[in-house]
Amino acid sequence: MDIEATILIRKLIHEYAARGTAFLISSHVLSELQKVMTSVIIINHGRIIINSPMSKFTQEKNPKSKLKTTDIKQTTNLLQQAKIPFDRQDDAVIVDHKDIDKIQKLLFDNEIWIEYLAPTGLTLEQKIVNILRQEQGGDNNEN
């Protein structure tokens, strides 16, 4: 669909859903569906394996954030000294969201400025693929 039609369909779904109409939509374009979904039901081989509100389904158990600073090398040194766990990812670090306040103070006290800070996490598609892999007893390497 073109952009205008997509926006119109999304608007209609929201309007009808607000009036109590439920929609059953099956699609492989999960990023687009996520914009209108209020709950998710995953059916695998005729069996419901997930039936959850989107707010609960997309909730991270241990949310992480991606952080870029004006001096990433010094940032990693400070994090190590403060015993704040992190993973290095190119020119950024991935940290537990719960540590953000401590990290901000640590960086400020050392005159290092935050250039980028955003939550990270699995996409809806990655979550569903992981659930289906677990259901089939497959390996799950994507957190």
CSV table of C-alpha atoms in Angstrom, one decimal:
chain,number,residue,atom,x,y,z
A,1,MET,CA,0.0,0.0,0.0
A,2,ASP,CA,1.1,3.6,-0.5
A,3,ILE,CA,1.7,5.9,2.4
A,4,GLU,CA,-1.6,7.7,2.3
A,5,ALA,CA,-3.6,4.4,2.2
A,6,THR,CA,-1.6,3.0,5.0
A,7,ILE,CA,-2.2,6.0,7.2
A,8,LEU,CA,-6.0,5.9,6.4
A,9,ILE,CA,-6.2,2.2,7.2
A,10,ARG,CA,-4.3,2.7,10.5
A,11,LYS,CA,-6.7,5.6,11.4
A,12,LEU,CA,-9.8,3.5,10.6
A,13,ILE,CA,-8.5,0.6,12.7
A,14,HIS,CA,-7.9,3.0,15.7
A,15,GLU,CA,-11.4,4.6,15.2
A,16,TYR,CA,-13.2,1.2,15.1
A,17,ALA,CA,-11.1,-0.2,17.9
A,18,ALA,CA,-12.1,2.8,20.1
A,19,ARG,CA,-15.7,1.8,19.6
A,20,GLY,CA,-15.1,-1.8,20.7
A,21,THR,CA,-14.5,-3.5,17.4
A,22,ALA,CA,-11.8,-6.2,17.4
A,23,PHE,CA,-9.7,-7.0,14.4
A,24,LEU,CA,-7.9,-10.2,13.5
A,25,ILE,CA,-5.0,-9.3,11.2
A,26,SER,CA,-2.5,-11.7,9.9
A,27,SER,CA,0.6,-10.2,8.2
A,28,HIS,CA,4.3,-10.6,7.8
A,29,VAL,CA,4.8,-6.9,8.0
A,30,LEU,CA,5.1,-6.8,11.8
A,31,SER,CA,6.5,-3.3,12.1
A,32,GLU,CA,3.4,-1.9,10.5
A,33,LEU,CA,1.1,-4.1,12.6
A,34,GLN,CA,2.8,-2.9,15.8
A,35,LYS,CA,1.4,0.6,15.2
A,36,VAL,CA,-2.2,-0.6,15.6
A,37,MET,CA,-1.9,-3.6,17.8
A,38,THR,CA,-3.3,-3.5,21.4
A,39,SER,CA,-2.8,-7.2,22.0
A,40,VAL,CA,-0.9,-10.1,20.5
A,41,ILE,CA,-1.9,-13.7,20.0
A,42,ILE,CA,0.6,-16.1,18.6
A,43,ILE,CA,-0.7,-19.4,17.2
A,44,ASN,CA,1.7,-22.1,16.4
A,45,HIS,CA,0.4,-25.3,14.8
A,46,GLY,CA,-3.1,-24.5,15.9
A,47,ARG,CA,-2.2,-23.9,19.5
A,48,ILE,CA,-2.2,-20.5,21.2
A,49,ILE,CA,1.2,-20.0,22.7
A,50,ILE,CA,1.0,-16.3,23.6
A,51,ASN,CA,-2.1,-14.2,24.4
A,52,SER,CA,-1.0,-10.9,25.9
A,53,PRO,CA,-1.7,-7.2,25.8
A,54,MET,CA,1.0,-5.4,23.7
A,55,SER,CA,2.0,-3.3,26.7
A,56,LYS,CA,3.0,-6.4,28.6
A,57,PHE,CA,4.4,-8.3,25.5
A,58,THR,CA,6.8,-5.5,24.6
A,59,GLN,CA,7.9,-4.8,28.2
A,60,GLU,CA,11.6,-5.6,28.6
A,61,LYS,CA,12.7,-7.6,31.7
A,62,ASN,CA,16.0,-5.9,31.9
A,63,PRO,CA,15.9,-2.8,29.7
A,64,LYS,CA,19.1,-1.6,28.2
A,65,SER,CA,20.2,1.8,26.7
A,66,LYS,CA,22.7,2.7,24.1
A,67,LEU,CA,25.0,5.6,25.1
A,68,LYS,CA,27.4,7.6,23.0
A,69,THR,CA,29.6,10.3,24.6
A,70,THR,CA,32.2,12.9,23.7
A,71,ASP,CA,34.9,10.5,25.0
A,72,ILE,CA,33.9,6.9,24.8
A,73,LYS,CA,37.3,5.6,25.9
A,74,GLN,CA,37.2,7.6,29.1
A,75,THR,CA,33.6,6.7,29.5
A,76,THR,CA,34.5,3.0,29.5
A,77,ASN,CA,37.3,3.6,32.0
A,78,LEU,CA,35.0,5.4,34.3
A,79,LEU,CA,32.3,2.7,34.0
A,80,GLN,CA,34.9,0.0,34.9
A,81,GLN,CA,36.2,2.0,37.9
A,82,ALA,CA,32.6,2.5,39.1
A,83,LYS,CA,31.9,-1.2,38.6
A,84,ILE,CA,28.9,-0.4,36.3
A,85,PRO,CA,28.4,-3.3,33.9
A,86,PHE,CA,28.4,-2.4,30.1
A,87,ASP,CA,29.0,-3.9,26.7
A,88,ARG,CA,31.1,-2.0,24.2
A,89,GLN,CA,29.4,-1.6,20.8
A,90,ASP,CA,31.6,0.2,18.2
A,91,ASP,CA,31.6,3.9,19.3
A,92,ALA,CA,29.0,3.4,22.0
A,93,VAL,CA,28.2,1.4,25.2
A,94,ILE,CA,25.2,-0.6,26.1
A,95,VAL,CA,24.2,-0.2,29.7
A,96,ASP,CA,21.4,-1.3,32.1
A,97,HIS,CA,18.7,1.3,32.0
A,98,LYS,CA,18.6,1.3,35.9
A,99,ASP,CA,22.2,2.6,35.9
A,100,ILE,CA,21.5,5.7,33.8
A,101,ASP,CA,21.2,8.2,36.7
A,102,LYS,CA,24.6,7.0,38.2
A,103,ILE,CA,26.2,7.2,34.7
A,104,GLN,CA,24.9,10.7,34.0
A,105,LYS,CA,26.4,12.0,37.3
A,106,LEU,CA,29.6,10.2,36.7
A,107,LEU,CA,30.0,11.6,33.2
A,108,PHE,CA,29.0,15.1,34.3
A,109,ASP,CA,31.5,15.1,37.2
A,110,ASN,CA,34.2,14.2,34.7
A,111,GLU,CA,33.1,16.7,32.0
A,112,ILE,CA,32.1,14.1,29.5
A,113,TRP,CA,28.9,14.9,27.6
A,114,ILE,CA,26.2,12.6,26.3
A,115,GLU,CA,25.8,12.8,22.5
A,116,TYR,CA,23.2,10.0,22.2
A,117,LEU,CA,21.1,8.0,24.7
A,118,ALA,CA,18.3,5.7,23.6
A,119,PRO,CA,16.6,2.5,24.8
A,120,THR,CA,17.6,-0.6,22.9
A,121,GLY,CA,15.7,-3.9,22.6
A,122,LEU,CA,14.4,-6.5,20.4
A,123,THR,CA,12.0,-5.7,17.6
A,124,LEU,CA,8.5,-7.3,17.6
A,125,GLU,CA,9.7,-9.6,14.9
A,126,GLN,CA,12.8,-10.7,16.8
A,127,LYS,CA,10.6,-11.4,19.9
A,128,ILE,CA,8.2,-13.5,18.0
A,129,VAL,CA,10.9,-15.4,16.2
A,130,ASN,CA,12.6,-16.1,19.6
A,131,ILE,CA,9.3,-17.3,21.1
A,132,LEU,CA,8.7,-19.6,18.1
A,133,ARG,CA,12.3,-21.0,18.3
A,134,GLN,CA,11.8,-21.7,22.0
A,135,GLU,CA,8.5,-23.4,21.3
A,136,GLN,CA,10.2,-25.6,18.8
A,137,GLY,CA,13.1,-26.3,21.1
A,138,GLY,CA,15.5,-24.4,18.9
A,139,ASP,CA,18.5,-22.3,19.9
A,140,ASN,CA,17.8,-18.7,21.0
A,141,ASN,CA,20.8,-16.5,20.5
A,142,GLU,CA,19.0,-13.2,20.3
A,143,ASN,CA,18.5,-12.5,24.0
